[in-house]
């Protein structure tokens, strides 16, 4: 699975890790994140992420 980087703050979403603090289980692909998911570091929307 691809990692995605926030263009605002540089946070990297790694599907192998997920977003435990946001309730996203490990193994969740970026494409499968809820539409209202935001960057846990800066609050940027999903459309501010770029595939690495």
mmCIF file of C-alpha atoms in Angstrom:
data_model
loop_
_atom_site.group_PDB
_atom_site.id
_atom_site.type_symbol
_atom_site.label_atom_id
_atom_site.label_comp_id
_atom_site.label_asym_id
_atom_site.label_seq_id
_atom_site.Cartn_x
_atom_site.Cartn_y
_atom_site.Cartn_z
ATOM 1 C CA UNK A 1 0.000 0.000 0.000
ATOM 2 C CA UNK A 2 1.153 3.495 -0.826
ATOM 3 C CA UNK A 3 2.109 6.110 1.732
ATOM 4 C CA UNK A 4 0.627 9.609 1.410
ATOM 5 C CA UNK A 5 2.230 12.895 2.499
ATOM 6 C CA UNK A 6 0.408 15.990 3.752
ATOM 7 C CA UNK A 7 1.439 18.928 1.571
ATOM 8 C CA UNK A 8 0.769 21.340 4.431
ATOM 9 C CA UNK A 9 2.873 19.886 7.260
ATOM 10 C CA UNK A 10 4.726 16.857 5.885
ATOM 11 C CA UNK A 11 2.874 14.233 7.950
ATOM 12 C CA UNK A 12 3.034 10.823 6.266
ATOM 13 C CA UNK A 13 -0.015 8.544 6.392
ATOM 14 C CA UNK A 14 1.254 4.967 6.428
ATOM 15 C CA UNK A 15 -1.531 2.421 5.817
ATOM 16 C CA UNK A 16 0.457 -0.216 7.732
ATOM 17 C CA UNK A 17 0.139 1.962 10.847
ATOM 18 C CA UNK A 18 -3.231 3.631 10.219
ATOM 19 C CA UNK A 19 -4.251 6.490 12.528
ATOM 20 C CA UNK A 20 -4.862 4.882 15.916
ATOM 21 C CA UNK A 21 -5.670 8.196 17.619
ATOM 22 C CA UNK A 22 -8.248 8.903 14.890
ATOM 23 C CA UNK A 23 -9.837 5.464 15.096
ATOM 24 C CA UNK A 24 -8.307 4.235 11.815
ATOM 25 C CA UNK A 25 -7.131 0.628 12.029
ATOM 26 C CA UNK A 26 -3.761 -0.546 10.679
ATOM 27 C CA UNK A 27 -4.132 -1.862 7.138
ATOM 28 C CA UNK A 28 -6.582 0.883 6.074
ATOM 29 C CA UNK A 29 -5.722 2.188 2.590
ATOM 30 C CA UNK A 30 -5.719 5.956 2.124
ATOM 31 C CA UNK A 31 -8.510 5.594 -0.426
ATOM 32 C CA UNK A 32 -10.645 3.863 2.225
ATOM 33 C CA UNK A 33 -10.320 6.654 4.807
ATOM 34 C CA UNK A 34 -13.603 8.479 5.524
ATOM 35 C CA UNK A 35 -14.136 11.620 3.419
ATOM 36 C CA UNK A 36 -14.118 13.726 6.573
ATOM 37 C CA UNK A 37 -10.766 12.355 7.810
ATOM 38 C CA UNK A 38 -8.181 15.090 8.337
ATOM 39 C CA UNK A 39 -4.434 15.172 8.941
ATOM 40 C CA UNK A 40 -3.836 14.323 12.610
ATOM 41 C CA UNK A 41 -0.965 16.829 12.761
ATOM 42 C CA UNK A 42 -2.420 19.958 11.139
ATOM 43 C CA UNK A 43 -6.080 19.253 10.309
ATOM 44 C CA UNK A 44 -5.658 19.468 6.504
ATOM 45 C CA UNK A 45 -8.288 17.720 4.384
ATOM 46 C CA UNK A 46 -7.609 14.522 2.410
ATOM 47 C CA UNK A 47 -7.241 16.502 -0.810
ATOM 48 C CA UNK A 48 -4.109 18.123 0.628
ATOM 49 C CA UNK A 49 -2.282 14.757 0.536
ATOM 50 C CA UNK A 50 -0.087 13.481 -2.276
ATOM 51 C CA UNK A 51 0.922 9.887 -2.981
ATOM 52 C CA UNK A 52 4.613 9.289 -2.257
#
